Short mmCIF file of C-alpha atoms in Angstrom, two decimals:
data_model
loop_
_atom_site.label_atom_id
_atom_site.label_comp_id
_atom_site.label_asym_id
_atom_site.label_seq_id
_atom_site.Cartn_x
_atom_site.Cartn_y
_atom_site.Cartn_z
CA ASP A 137 -24.54 46.47 6.62
CA ASN A 138 -26.32 44.50 9.27
CA LYS A 139 -28.29 42.48 6.97
CA VAL A 140 -25.22 41.33 4.99
CA ALA A 141 -23.08 40.73 8.26
CA VAL A 142 -26.21 38.43 9.64
CA PHE A 143 -26.44 36.66 6.43
CA GLY A 144 -22.76 35.88 6.40
CA PHE A 145 -22.98 34.57 9.96
CA VAL A 146 -25.96 32.46 9.23
CA ALA A 147 -24.33 31.07 5.98
CA VAL A 148 -21.05 30.19 7.85
CA ALA A 149 -22.98 28.77 10.71
CA PHE A 150 -25.06 26.72 8.30
CA ILE A 151 -21.97 25.39 6.51
CA GLY A 152 -20.47 24.55 9.92
CA LEU A 153 -23.50 22.59 10.93
CA ALA A 154 -23.57 20.77 7.64
CA VAL A 155 -19.82 19.78 8.05
CA TRP A 156 -20.36 18.69 11.73
CA TRP A 157 -23.49 16.72 10.70
CA GLN A 158 -21.69 14.91 7.81
CA PHE A 159 -18.71 14.04 10.17
CA PHE A 160 -21.00 12.92 13.08
CA ARG A 161 -23.25 10.93 10.65
CA GLY A 162 -20.14 9.56 8.66
CA ILE A 163 -20.01 8.88 4.94
CA GLY A 164 -23.01 6.49 5.01
CA SER A 165 -23.18 2.73 5.70
CA PHE A 166 -21.53 -0.10 4.00
CA GLU A 167 -25.05 -1.25 2.80
CA GLU A 168 -25.69 1.98 1.19
CA LEU A 169 -22.36 2.70 -0.36
CA SER A 170 -21.58 -0.91 -1.65
CA GLN A 171 -24.49 -0.98 -3.95
CA GLY A 172 -23.30 -1.38 -7.75
CA ILE A 173 -19.54 -2.47 -6.85
CA TYR A 174 -18.37 -5.54 -8.47
CA ASN A 175 -14.73 -5.62 -8.12
CA GLY A 176 -11.94 -5.70 -5.46
CA ASN A 177 -10.35 -2.32 -6.32
CA GLU A 178 -13.69 -0.49 -5.72
CA TYR A 179 -14.14 -2.20 -2.40
CA THR A 180 -10.56 -1.32 -1.57
CA GLU A 181 -11.15 2.40 -2.42
CA LEU A 182 -14.61 2.26 -0.37
CA GLY A 183 -12.47 0.88 2.54
CA LYS A 184 -10.05 3.88 2.46
CA ARG A 185 -13.03 6.21 2.53
CA PHE A 186 -14.44 4.39 5.38
CA GLU A 187 -11.24 4.74 7.18
CA ASP A 188 -10.75 8.53 6.47
CA ALA A 189 -14.22 8.97 7.85
CA GLY A 190 -13.11 6.91 11.12
CA GLN A 191 -15.91 4.19 10.38
CA TRP A 192 -13.65 1.14 10.89
CA LYS A 193 -16.30 -1.68 10.88
CA ASP A 194 -17.49 -0.56 7.48
CA ALA A 195 -13.95 -0.09 6.37
CA GLU A 196 -13.32 -3.76 7.60
CA GLN A 197 -16.29 -4.91 5.75
CA ALA A 198 -15.23 -3.28 2.45
CA TYR A 199 -11.73 -4.70 2.67
CA LEU A 200 -12.78 -8.10 3.45
CA GLU A 201 -15.33 -7.99 0.40
CA ALA A 202 -12.27 -6.79 -1.56
CA ILE A 203 -10.22 -9.79 -0.46
CA LYS A 204 -13.21 -12.23 -1.18
CA LEU A 205 -13.48 -10.94 -4.75
CA GLU A 206 -9.77 -10.75 -5.53
CA PRO A 207 -7.90 -12.48 -3.08
CA ALA A 208 -4.45 -12.54 -5.21
CA LEU A 209 -4.75 -8.88 -6.25
CA GLU A 210 -6.02 -6.60 -3.69
CA LEU A 211 -2.78 -6.40 -1.57
CA ARG A 212 -3.59 -2.84 -0.23
CA ALA A 213 -6.80 -4.37 1.40
CA TYR A 214 -4.71 -6.99 3.50
CA LEU A 215 -2.33 -4.48 4.52
CA ALA A 216 -5.12 -2.10 5.43
CA LEU A 217 -7.00 -4.66 7.50
CA ASP A 218 -3.99 -5.38 9.36
CA GLU A 219 -3.53 -1.89 10.46
CA ILE A 220 -7.17 -1.45 11.39
CA TYR A 221 -7.12 -4.77 13.43
CA GLN A 222 -3.81 -3.55 15.08
CA LYS A 223 -4.73 -0.16 15.88
CA LYS A 224 -8.68 0.32 15.70
CA ILE A 225 -10.39 -2.81 16.38
CA GLY A 226 -7.93 -4.63 18.74
CA ASP A 227 -9.97 -7.77 19.44
CA LYS A 228 -9.55 -8.92 15.84
CA GLU A 229 -5.94 -8.70 15.38
CA ALA A 230 -5.61 -12.47 15.67
CA ASP A 231 -7.71 -12.62 12.53
CA ILE A 232 -5.01 -11.19 10.34
CA GLU A 233 -2.88 -14.38 10.46
CA ARG A 234 -5.78 -16.39 8.67
CA ILE A 235 -6.52 -13.63 6.37
CA TYR A 236 -2.65 -13.29 5.27
CA LEU A 237 -2.28 -17.08 4.91
CA ARG A 238 -5.30 -17.06 2.66
CA GLY A 239 -3.79 -14.19 0.49
CA ILE A 240 -0.39 -15.96 0.33
CA SER A 241 -2.35 -19.39 -0.88
CA GLN A 242 -3.49 -17.07 -3.79
CA ASN A 243 -0.54 -15.25 -4.39
CA PRO A 244 2.41 -17.26 -2.95
CA GLN A 245 5.40 -15.26 -3.84
CA SER A 246 3.75 -11.82 -2.82
CA ARG A 247 6.54 -9.75 -0.89
CA ALA A 248 3.62 -7.68 0.67
CA LEU A 249 1.59 -10.47 1.97
CA ILE A 250 4.69 -12.43 3.39
CA ARG A 251 6.36 -9.37 5.06
CA GLY A 252 2.93 -8.64 6.50
CA LEU A 253 2.69 -12.10 8.05
CA ALA A 254 6.30 -12.08 9.11
CA ARG A 255 5.40 -8.61 10.97
CA TYR A 256 2.33 -10.04 12.53
CA TYR A 257 4.35 -12.95 14.03
CA GLU A 258 7.04 -10.63 15.10
CA ARG A 259 4.38 -8.21 16.82
CA ALA A 260 2.98 -11.40 18.49
CA LYS A 261 6.45 -12.27 19.68
CA ASP A 262 6.49 -15.40 17.84
CA TYR A 263 10.15 -14.85 16.64
CA THR A 264 10.65 -18.41 15.30
CA ARG A 265 7.77 -17.88 12.59
CA ALA A 266 8.62 -14.36 11.90
CA TYR A 267 12.32 -15.49 11.05
CA GLN A 268 10.83 -18.32 8.68
CA TRP A 269 8.60 -15.83 6.78
CA TYR A 270 11.31 -13.27 6.77
CA SER A 271 13.54 -16.06 5.22
CA MET A 272 10.88 -16.66 2.58
CA VAL A 273 10.81 -13.05 1.57
CA VAL A 274 14.73 -12.99 1.33
CA ASN A 275 14.71 -16.19 -0.60
CA TYR A 276 12.30 -14.76 -3.21
CA TYR A 277 13.70 -11.17 -3.00
CA PRO A 278 17.30 -11.39 -2.29
CA GLN A 279 17.66 -7.38 -2.63
CA ASP A 280 15.20 -6.91 0.20
CA THR A 281 17.76 -5.61 2.86
CA ASP A 282 14.89 -4.73 5.34
CA SER A 283 13.38 -8.25 5.38
CA ARG A 284 17.12 -9.49 5.53
CA ASP A 285 17.51 -7.13 8.65
CA ALA A 286 14.35 -8.30 10.08
CA MET A 287 15.26 -11.84 9.36
CA ILE A 288 18.61 -11.65 11.33
CA ARG A 289 16.99 -9.49 14.23
CA ASN A 290 14.42 -12.39 14.60
CA ARG A 291 17.13 -14.99 14.40
CA GLU A 292 18.93 -13.25 17.49
CA LYS A 293 15.66 -13.29 19.56
CA ILE A 294 15.36 -16.85 19.02
CA SER A 295 18.58 -17.69 20.36
CA GLU A 296 18.15 -15.28 23.44
#
């Protein structure tokens, strides 16, 4: 009975140590895990895995690679980068403007990208630009009531 209890304790301790080590070590580096990836969707998925593991710089690298390969298609990568820059890598938040503008140049009617850029300007308290970009969303997608409300909110802030 004692041997079974000791074995059980050792097994649980070993599993706990393995889980702790995996968490501490992370899931691997971008260089290791990006081998053999050739499309934006796979890089976006890899970025999500890095995010889940708390490896923000590797997630950033994967999302940037996804955008580089498929700038008009990998909308999730733009939005994920915005979130990471805003909440995890604060010194890079200003880069999101350039990244969104690049995406919009590739996909000029993307509601997600245009609205993302408008939100960026609103966070930066550039209400005139936020209003302009929300207006563009409403122009392309008149049924988008959230963007219409944001457009009105920013117009009111301009006149304050």
